[in-house]
PDB file of C-alpha atoms in Angstrom:
ATOM      1  CA  MET A 148     -22.918  13.094   3.431  1.00 66.00           C
ATOM      2  CA  ARG A 149     -20.337  10.534   4.527  1.00 83.00           C
ATOM      3  CA  ILE A 150     -18.105  11.891   7.272  1.00 89.00           C
ATOM      4  CA  PRO A 151     -14.667  12.689   5.767  1.00 90.00           C
ATOM      5  CA  ARG A 152     -11.706  10.620   6.973  1.00 89.00           C
ATOM      6  CA  VAL A 153      -8.246  12.093   7.401  1.00 91.00           C
ATOM      7  CA  PHE A 154      -4.963  10.458   8.399  1.00 90.00           C
ATOM      8  CA  VAL A 155      -3.130  12.870  10.692  1.00 91.00           C
ATOM      9  CA  PRO A 156       0.644  12.282  10.950  1.00 86.00           C
ATOM     10  CA  PRO A 157       2.608  12.344  14.214  1.00 86.00           C
ATOM     11  CA  GLY A 158       3.456  15.854  15.292  1.00 85.00           C
ATOM     12  CA  ARG A 159       0.007  17.159  14.340  1.00 89.00           C
ATOM     13  CA  TRP A 160      -1.705  15.873  17.481  1.00 90.00           C
ATOM     14  CA  ARG A 161      -2.058  17.662  20.795  1.00 86.00           C
ATOM     15  CA  GLY A 162      -2.320  14.633  23.027  1.00 79.00           C
ATOM     16  CA  ARG A 163      -5.648  13.044  22.208  1.00 77.00           C
ATOM     17  CA  GLU A 164      -7.540  16.307  22.570  1.00 89.00           C
ATOM     18  CA  GLU A 165      -7.120  17.948  19.175  1.00 92.00           C
ATOM     19  CA  ALA A 166      -5.335  17.695  15.843  1.00 93.00           C
ATOM     20  CA  TRP A 167      -4.038  20.201  13.310  1.00 93.00           C
ATOM     21  CA  ILE A 168      -4.696  19.394   9.641  1.00 94.00           C
ATOM     22  CA  THR A 169      -2.601  21.140   7.002  1.00 91.00           C
ATOM     23  CA  GLY A 170      -1.561  20.953   3.347  1.00 90.00           C
ATOM     24  CA  ASP A 171      -3.607  19.108   0.740  1.00 88.00           C
ATOM     25  CA  ASP A 172      -5.912  17.581   3.346  1.00 90.00           C
ATOM     26  CA  ALA A 173      -6.857  20.988   4.731  1.00 92.00           C
ATOM     27  CA  ARG A 174      -7.418  22.390   1.245  1.00 92.00           C
ATOM     28  CA  HIS A 175      -9.598  19.422   0.323  1.00 90.00           C
ATOM     29  CA  LEU A 176     -11.714  19.806   3.456  1.00 93.00           C
ATOM     30  CA  THR A 177     -12.236  23.545   3.110  1.00 92.00           C
ATOM     31  CA  ARG A 178     -12.132  24.249  -0.636  1.00 90.00           C
ATOM     32  CA  VAL A 179     -13.541  21.043  -2.136  1.00 92.00           C
ATOM     33  CA  LEU A 180     -15.883  19.788   0.583  1.00 90.00           C
ATOM     34  CA  ARG A 181     -16.588  23.316   1.869  1.00 92.00           C
ATOM     35  CA  LEU A 182     -16.439  22.251   5.504  1.00 92.00           C
ATOM     36  CA  ALA A 183     -16.461  24.871   8.244  1.00 92.00           C
ATOM     37  CA  ALA A 184     -16.466  25.116  12.030  1.00 93.00           C
ATOM     38  CA  GLY A 185     -18.881  22.572  13.470  1.00 93.00           C
ATOM     39  CA  SER A 186     -18.390  19.975  10.706  1.00 95.00           C
ATOM     40  CA  GLU A 187     -17.692  16.384  11.734  1.00 94.00           C
ATOM     41  CA  LEU A 188     -14.529  14.467  10.843  1.00 94.00           C
ATOM     42  CA  LEU A 189     -13.060  11.027  11.419  1.00 92.00           C
ATOM     43  CA  LEU A 190      -9.359  11.261  12.266  1.00 93.00           C
ATOM     44  CA  LEU A 191      -6.919   8.343  12.066  1.00 89.00           C
ATOM     45  CA  ASP A 192      -3.461   8.270  13.609  1.00 87.00           C
ATOM     46  CA  GLY A 193      -1.977   5.646  11.270  1.00 81.00           C
ATOM     47  CA  SER A 194      -1.499   3.069  14.027  1.00 81.00           C
ATOM     48  CA  GLY A 195      -5.026   1.661  13.857  1.00 82.00           C
ATOM     49  CA  ARG A 196      -6.813   4.117  16.155  1.00 86.00           C
ATOM     50  CA  ALA A 197      -9.635   6.372  14.978  1.00 89.00           C
ATOM     51  CA  TYR A 198     -11.374   9.331  16.593  1.00 92.00           C
ATOM     52  CA  ALA A 199     -14.559  11.273  15.998  1.00 93.00           C
ATOM     53  CA  ALA A 200     -13.779  14.979  15.790  1.00 94.00           C
ATOM     54  CA  GLU A 201     -15.314  18.363  15.114  1.00 95.00           C
ATOM     55  CA  ILE A 202     -13.780  21.287  13.265  1.00 95.00           C
ATOM     56  CA  ARG A 203     -13.344  24.225  15.611  1.00 94.00           C
ATOM     57  CA  GLU A 204     -11.210  26.595  13.559  1.00 92.00           C
ATOM     58  CA  VAL A 205     -10.339  27.171   9.914  1.00 93.00           C
ATOM     59  CA  ASP A 206      -7.699  29.634   8.743  1.00 89.00           C
ATOM     60  CA  ARG A 207      -5.100  30.005   6.007  1.00 87.00           C
ATOM     61  CA  ASP A 208      -2.674  27.708   7.853  1.00 87.00           C
ATOM     62  CA  GLY A 209      -5.013  24.762   8.233  1.00 92.00           C
ATOM     63  CA  VAL A 210      -7.871  23.222  10.173  1.00 95.00           C
ATOM     64  CA  ARG A 211      -8.024  22.683  13.938  1.00 94.00           C
ATOM     65  CA  ALA A 212     -10.212  19.760  14.982  1.00 95.00           C
ATOM     66  CA  VAL A 213     -11.199  18.782  18.519  1.00 95.00           C
ATOM     67  CA  ILE A 214     -11.561  15.114  19.447  1.00 94.00           C
ATOM     68  CA  THR A 215     -15.076  14.245  20.627  1.00 94.00           C
ATOM     69  CA  GLY A 216     -14.571  10.532  21.275  1.00 92.00           C
ATOM     70  CA  PRO A 217     -13.169   7.237  19.998  1.00 91.00           C
ATOM     71  CA  ALA A 218     -14.446   5.711  16.759  1.00 90.00           C
ATOM     72  CA  GLU A 219     -14.454   2.210  15.339  1.00 84.00           C
ATOM     73  CA  LEU A 220     -13.313   1.079  11.912  1.00 80.00           C
ATOM     74  CA  PRO A 221     -13.233  -2.349  10.267  1.00 80.00           C
ATOM     75  CA  ALA A 222     -10.107  -4.236  11.317  1.00 78.00           C
ATOM     76  CA  ASP A 223      -7.190  -4.552   8.919  1.00 80.00           C
ATOM     77  CA  PRO A 224      -6.283  -8.071   7.731  1.00 81.00           C
ATOM     78  CA  GLY A 225      -4.539 -10.136  10.381  1.00 86.00           C
ATOM     79  CA  LEU A 226      -2.357 -11.496   7.598  1.00 93.00           C
ATOM     80  CA  ARG A 227       0.459  -9.149   6.614  1.00 95.00           C
ATOM     81  CA  VAL A 228       1.024  -9.208   2.842  1.00 97.00           C
ATOM     82  CA  THR A 229       4.055  -7.415   1.418  1.00 98.00           C
ATOM     83  CA  LEU A 230       4.018  -6.835  -2.327  1.00 98.00           C
ATOM     84  CA  VAL A 231       7.411  -6.563  -4.047  1.00 98.00           C
ATOM     85  CA  PRO A 232       6.733  -5.248  -7.572  1.00 97.00           C
ATOM     86  CA  SER A 233       9.363  -4.421 -10.160  1.00 96.00           C
ATOM     87  CA  LEU A 234       9.030  -0.809 -11.267  1.00 95.00           C
ATOM     88  CA  ALA A 235       6.507  -0.378 -14.064  1.00 90.00           C
ATOM     89  CA  LYS A 236       6.241   2.245 -16.793  1.00 86.00           C
ATOM     90  CA  GLY A 237       3.917   5.239 -16.841  1.00 82.00           C
ATOM     91  CA  ASP A 238       1.122   5.427 -14.297  1.00 90.00           C
ATOM     92  CA  ARG A 239       1.017   1.694 -13.666  1.00 93.00           C
ATOM     93  CA  MET A 240       2.820   1.928 -10.327  1.00 95.00           C
ATOM     94  CA  GLU A 241       0.298   4.505  -9.149  1.00 96.00           C
ATOM     95  CA  ASP A 242      -2.573   2.230 -10.167  1.00 96.00           C
ATOM     96  CA  LEU A 243      -0.888  -0.707  -8.457  1.00 97.00           C
ATOM     97  CA  VAL A 244      -0.379   1.171  -5.182  1.00 97.00           C
ATOM     98  CA  GLN A 245      -3.966   2.397  -5.162  1.00 97.00           C
ATOM     99  CA  LYS A 246      -5.632  -0.932  -5.930  1.00 98.00           C
ATOM    100  CA  ALA A 247      -3.337  -3.022  -3.727  1.00 98.00           C
ATOM    101  CA  THR A 248      -4.112  -0.670  -0.831  1.00 97.00           C
ATOM    102  CA  GLU A 249      -7.837  -1.069  -1.412  1.00 96.00           C
ATOM    103  CA  VAL A 250      -7.509  -4.866  -1.458  1.00 96.00           C
ATOM    104  CA  GLY A 251      -5.556  -4.946   1.816  1.00 95.00           C
ATOM    105  CA  VAL A 252      -1.795  -5.024   1.194  1.00 97.00           C
ATOM    106  CA  ALA A 253       0.292  -4.189   4.274  1.00 96.00           C
ATOM    107  CA  ALA A 254       3.493  -3.011   2.579  1.00 97.00           C
ATOM    108  CA  ILE A 255       4.913  -2.319  -0.872  1.00 98.00           C
ATOM    109  CA  VAL A 256       8.620  -2.632  -1.677  1.00 98.00           C
ATOM    110  CA  PRO A 257       9.289  -1.373  -5.243  1.00 97.00           C
ATOM    111  CA  VAL A 258      12.371  -2.974  -6.781  1.00 96.00           C
ATOM    112  CA  ILE A 259      14.673  -2.682  -9.764  1.00 95.00           C
ATOM    113  CA  SER A 260      15.158  -6.082 -11.384  1.00 95.00           C
ATOM    114  CA  GLU A 261      17.288  -7.157 -14.343  1.00 94.00           C
ATOM    115  CA  ARG A 262      14.699  -6.327 -17.011  1.00 93.00           C
ATOM    116  CA  THR A 263      13.198  -3.257 -15.372  1.00 93.00           C
ATOM    117  CA  VAL A 264      12.771  -0.600 -18.051  1.00 90.00           C
ATOM    118  CA  VAL A 265      12.256   2.332 -15.683  1.00 89.00           C
ATOM    119  CA  ARG A 266      15.488   3.870 -14.410  1.00 86.00           C
ATOM    120  CA  LEU A 267      15.276   6.598 -11.780  1.00 89.00           C
ATOM    121  CA  THR A 268      17.845   8.903 -10.260  1.00 90.00           C
ATOM    122  CA  PRO A 269      17.831   8.870  -6.432  1.00 90.00           C
ATOM    123  CA  GLU A 270      16.154  12.283  -6.433  1.00 93.00           C
ATOM    124  CA  LYS A 271      13.431  11.226  -8.849  1.00 93.00           C
ATOM    125  CA  ALA A 272      12.919   7.936  -7.022  1.00 92.00           C
ATOM    126  CA  GLY A 273      12.388   9.865  -3.800  1.00 94.00           C
ATOM    127  CA  ARG A 274       9.716  12.029  -5.416  1.00 95.00           C
ATOM    128  CA  ARG A 275       7.979   8.967  -6.850  1.00 95.00           C
ATOM    129  CA  VAL A 276       7.933   7.233  -3.470  1.00 96.00           C
ATOM    130  CA  GLU A 277       6.415  10.300  -1.816  1.00 95.00           C
ATOM    131  CA  ARG A 278       3.752  10.344  -4.536  1.00 95.00           C
ATOM    132  CA  TRP A 279       3.001   6.637  -4.012  1.00 96.00           C
ATOM    133  CA  ARG A 280       2.734   7.164  -0.258  1.00 95.00           C
ATOM    134  CA  ARG A 281       0.218   9.920  -0.807  1.00 93.00           C
ATOM    135  CA  ILE A 282      -1.801   7.665  -3.113  1.00 96.00           C
ATOM    136  CA  ALA A 283      -1.732   4.889  -0.499  1.00 96.00           C
ATOM    137  CA  THR A 284      -2.985   7.308   2.160  1.00 93.00           C
ATOM    138  CA  GLU A 285      -5.835   8.550  -0.032  1.00 92.00           C
ATOM    139  CA  ALA A 286      -6.817   4.989  -0.962  1.00 94.00           C
ATOM    140  CA  ALA A 287      -6.794   3.906   2.692  1.00 92.00           C
ATOM    141  CA  GLU A 288      -9.039   6.848   3.590  1.00 89.00           C
ATOM    142  CA  GLN A 289     -11.435   6.030   0.763  1.00 87.00           C
ATOM    143  CA  CYS A 290     -11.797   2.325   1.595  1.00 87.00           C
ATOM    144  CA  ARG A 291     -12.083   2.835   5.382  1.00 85.00           C
ATOM    145  CA  ARG A 292      -8.826   1.145   6.335  1.00 88.00           C
ATOM    146  CA  PRO A 293      -7.441   2.004   9.779  1.00 87.00           C
ATOM    147  CA  LEU A 294      -3.834   1.679   8.568  1.00 89.00           C
ATOM    148  CA  VAL A 295      -1.879   3.026   5.620  1.00 93.00           C
ATOM    149  CA  PRO A 296       0.385   0.487   3.895  1.00 95.00           C
ATOM    150  CA  ASP A 297       4.109   1.072   4.274  1.00 95.00           C
ATOM    151  CA  VAL A 298       5.516   2.173   0.916  1.00 97.00           C
ATOM    152  CA  HIS A 299       9.269   1.627   1.093  1.00 97.00           C
ATOM    153  CA  GLY A 300      11.989   3.277  -0.921  1.00 96.00           C
ATOM    154  CA  VAL A 301      13.088   1.758  -4.213  1.00 96.00           C
ATOM    155  CA  CYS A 302      15.724  -0.960  -3.809  1.00 96.00           C
ATOM    156  CA  ARG A 303      17.401  -3.624  -5.899  1.00 96.00           C
ATOM    157  CA  PHE A 304      15.799  -7.041  -6.340  1.00 96.00           C
ATOM    158  CA  GLU A 305      18.600  -8.854  -4.526  1.00 96.00           C
ATOM    159  CA  ASP A 306      18.269  -6.524  -1.533  1.00 96.00           C
ATOM    160  CA  ALA A 307      14.534  -7.225  -1.312  1.00 96.00           C
ATOM    161  CA  LEU A 308      15.282 -10.960  -1.129  1.00 96.00           C
ATOM    162  CA  LYS A 309      17.189 -10.320   2.093  1.00 94.00           C
ATOM    163  CA  ARG A 310      13.976  -9.077   3.731  1.00 93.00           C
ATOM    164  CA  LEU A 311      12.096 -12.364   3.503  1.00 92.00           C
ATOM    165  CA  PRO A 312      10.424 -13.081   6.845  1.00 85.00           C
ATOM    166  CA  ALA A 313      11.529 -15.943   9.051  1.00 86.00           C
ATOM    167  CA  GLY A 314       8.552 -18.218   9.584  1.00 87.00           C
ATOM    168  CA  GLY A 315       6.584 -16.535   6.811  1.00 91.00           C
ATOM    169  CA  ALA A 316       6.002 -17.437   3.180  1.00 96.00           C
ATOM    170  CA  ALA A 317       7.286 -15.962  -0.074  1.00 97.00           C
ATOM    171  CA  PHE A 318       5.907 -16.510  -3.558  1.00 97.00           C
ATOM    172  CA  PHE A 319       7.733 -15.595  -6.747  1.00 97.00           C
ATOM    173  CA  LEU A 320       5.294 -14.958  -9.602  1.00 96.00           C
ATOM    174  CA  TRP A 321       6.998 -16.115 -12.787  1.00 93.00           C
ATOM    175  CA  GLU A 322       5.444 -16.546 -16.208  1.00 90.00           C
ATOM    176  CA  GLU A 323       7.823 -19.434 -16.945  1.00 91.00           C
ATOM    177  CA  GLU A 324       6.469 -21.498 -14.052  1.00 91.00           C
ATOM    178  CA  ARG A 325       4.477 -24.436 -15.419  1.00 87.00           C
ATOM    179  CA  GLY A 326       4.036 -26.728 -12.453  1.00 87.00           C
ATOM    180  CA  THR A 327       2.550 -24.751  -9.560  1.00 94.00           C
ATOM    181  CA  GLY A 328      -0.154 -22.097  -9.454  1.00 95.00           C
ATOM    182  CA  LEU A 329      -0.486 -19.615  -6.600  1.00 96.00           C
ATOM    183  CA  LYS A 330      -3.834 -21.079  -5.514  1.00 95.00           C
ATOM    184  CA  GLN A 331      -2.359 -24.574  -5.400  1.00 95.00           C
ATOM    185  CA  ALA A 332       0.663 -23.371  -3.426  1.00 96.00           C
ATOM    186  CA  LEU A 333      -1.542 -21.625  -0.862  1.00 96.00           C
ATOM    187  CA  ARG A 334      -3.845 -24.605  -0.385  1.00 96.00           C
ATOM    188  CA  SER A 335      -0.997 -27.083  -0.032  1.00 95.00           C
ATOM    189  CA  ARG A 336       0.389 -25.555   3.157  1.00 92.00           C
ATOM    190  CA  ALA A 337      -0.821 -24.126   6.452  1.00 92.00           C
ATOM    191  CA  PRO A 338      -1.514 -20.372   6.577  1.00 93.00           C
ATOM    192  CA  VAL A 339       1.143 -18.097   8.046  1.00 94.00           C
ATOM    193  CA  ARG A 340       1.054 -14.560   9.430  1.00 93.00           C
ATOM    194  CA  GLU A 341       3.280 -12.887   6.838  1.00 96.00           C
ATOM    195  CA  VAL A 342       3.601 -13.291   3.066  1.00 97.00           C
ATOM    196  CA  PHE A 343       5.909 -11.736   0.465  1.00 98.00           C
ATOM    197  CA  LEU A 344       4.801 -11.597  -3.190  1.00 98.00           C
ATOM    198  CA  PHE A 345       7.305 -10.841  -5.971  1.00 98.00           C
ATOM    199  CA  THR A 346       5.991  -9.610  -9.337  1.00 97.00           C
ATOM    200  CA  GLY A 347       8.181  -8.930 -12.350  1.00 94.00           C
ATOM    201  CA  PRO A 348       8.589  -6.072 -14.834  1.00 93.00           C
ATOM    202  CA  GLU A 349       7.163  -5.865 -18.353  1.00 88.00           C
ATOM    203  CA  GLY A 350       9.854  -8.238 -19.633  1.00 88.00           C
ATOM    204  CA  GLY A 351       9.486 -10.684 -16.756  1.00 91.00           C
ATOM    205  CA  PHE A 352      12.063 -12.045 -14.341  1.00 94.00           C
ATOM    206  CA  THR A 353      15.207 -13.768 -15.604  1.00 95.00           C
ATOM    207  CA  PRO A 354      15.989 -17.435 -14.857  1.00 95.00           C
ATOM    208  CA  GLU A 355      18.856 -16.237 -12.670  1.00 96.00           C
ATOM    209  CA  GLU A 356      16.476 -14.131 -10.573  1.00 97.00           C
ATOM    210  CA  ALA A 357      14.100 -17.071 -10.263  1.00 95.00           C
ATOM    211  CA  ALA A 358      16.978 -19.245  -9.053  1.00 96.00           C
ATOM    212  CA  ALA A 359      18.061 -16.598  -6.541  1.00 96.00           C
ATOM    213  CA  ALA A 360      14.521 -16.290  -5.174  1.00 96.00           C
ATOM    214  CA  THR A 361      14.013 -20.029  -4.769  1.00 94.00           C
ATOM    215  CA  ALA A 362      17.437 -20.319  -3.135  1.00 95.00           C
ATOM    216  CA  ARG A 363      16.152 -17.889  -0.511  1.00 94.00           C
ATOM    217  CA  GLY A 364      13.072 -20.032   0.096  1.00 93.00           C
ATOM    218  CA  ALA A 365      10.537 -18.375  -2.213  1.00 95.00           C
ATOM    219  CA  VAL A 366       8.135 -20.668  -4.075  1.00 96.00           C
ATOM    220  CA  SER A 367       7.907 -20.141  -7.835  1.00 96.00           C
ATOM    221  CA  VAL A 368       4.242 -19.894  -8.897  1.00 97.00           C
ATOM    222  CA  SER A 369       2.077 -18.754 -11.794  1.00 95.00           C
ATOM    223  CA  LEU A 370      -1.263 -16.952 -11.934  1.00 94.00           C
ATOM    224  CA  GLY A 371      -2.658 -19.159 -14.674  1.00 90.00           C
ATOM    225  CA  PRO A 372      -2.635 -19.349 -18.474  1.00 89.00           C
ATOM    226  CA  ARG A 373      -3.084 -15.636 -19.200  1.00 90.00           C
ATOM    227  CA  LEU A 374      -0.174 -13.198 -19.126  1.00 88.00           C
ATOM    228  CA  LEU A 375      -1.134 -10.270 -16.898  1.00 91.00           C
ATOM    229  CA  ARG A 376       0.320  -6.786 -16.871  1.00 91.00           C
ATOM    230  CA  THR A 377       2.615  -6.181 -13.930  1.00 90.00           C
ATOM    231  CA  ASP A 378       0.162  -3.860 -12.149  1.00 91.00           C
ATOM    232  CA  THR A 379      -2.718  -6.308 -12.656  1.00 95.00           C
ATOM    233  CA  ALA A 380      -0.663  -9.298 -11.507  1.00 95.00           C
ATOM    234  CA  GLY A 381       0.242  -7.633  -8.223  1.00 96.00           C
ATOM    235  CA  VAL A 382      -3.343  -6.796  -7.306  1.00 97.00           C
ATOM    236  CA  VAL A 383      -4.615 -10.254  -8.319  1.00 97.00           C
ATOM    237  CA  ALA A 384      -1.906 -11.957  -6.262  1.00 97.00           C
ATOM    238  CA  VAL A 385      -2.660  -9.921  -3.130  1.00 97.00           C
ATOM    239  CA  ALA A 386      -6.381 -10.632  -3.527  1.00 97.00           C
ATOM    240  CA  LEU A 387      -5.793 -14.378  -3.928  1.00 97.00           C
ATOM    241  CA  VAL A 388      -3.632 -14.584  -0.810  1.00 97.00           C
ATOM    242  CA  LEU A 389      -6.131 -12.617   1.275  1.00 96.00           C
ATOM    243  CA  TYR A 390      -8.974 -14.747  -0.092  1.00 96.00           C
ATOM    244  CA  GLU A 391      -7.286 -18.032   0.817  1.00 96.00           C
ATOM    245  CA  TRP A 392      -5.610 -16.994   4.075  1.00 95.00           C
ATOM    246  CA  GLY A 393      -7.054 -13.594   4.994  1.00 89.00           C
ATOM    247  CA  ASP A 394     -10.330 -11.699   5.261  1.00 85.00           C
ATOM    248  CA  ILE A 395     -11.550 -11.350   1.655  1.00 87.00           C
ATOM    249  CA  GLY A 396     -14.713 -13.186   0.699  1.00 77.00           C
TER     250      GLY A 396
END
């Protein structure tokens, strides 16, 4: 059986000697996988370090694991890709977070744009973000990533534009773009270390939003002749960037 991987948050480590696993992770290890004292684990601290460990104690409060040595995992992409998707309906945001994490996204900044259908109260938005963070953690564990993508709180489109990296690149995926495709835009310039990708809601971005993005230095691009759902477009865009400039393929 593949050795289970668990991200252990700060505050659950005792130096680098042992870790305390609680909540859903502990229940999954003990009730689903039926692990007991003596079972092997791979623990990750969320900063890129991994450790081989052994379960020493299981009780109703959680699982205590003792570190037995360092472990190696495949490196995360050297290129940092931040996906900025407009909120999508139903479970599409969950699918987007999961698949983008598997592909190699570094951060996700969900935004409310002009045509966003989903409207969330601050309380509900907070619960959604916590859910997306949990999905990102589970996806990172499953695909052997050493880092969990940063899932930021929901913000407005114009506020996300203010986060564009100096010296990086930003691409604004717009279905009205007819002149430049994402592949062409990537191949026409030298690779950079950080990329922002903006994807629109079900109704697409408005011309005013496109103008605001390009005024901030983003390049308007398309993904080709077919109109993709917002969750599909985000994953395809991340994959294309990491294929051209990163570690895919």
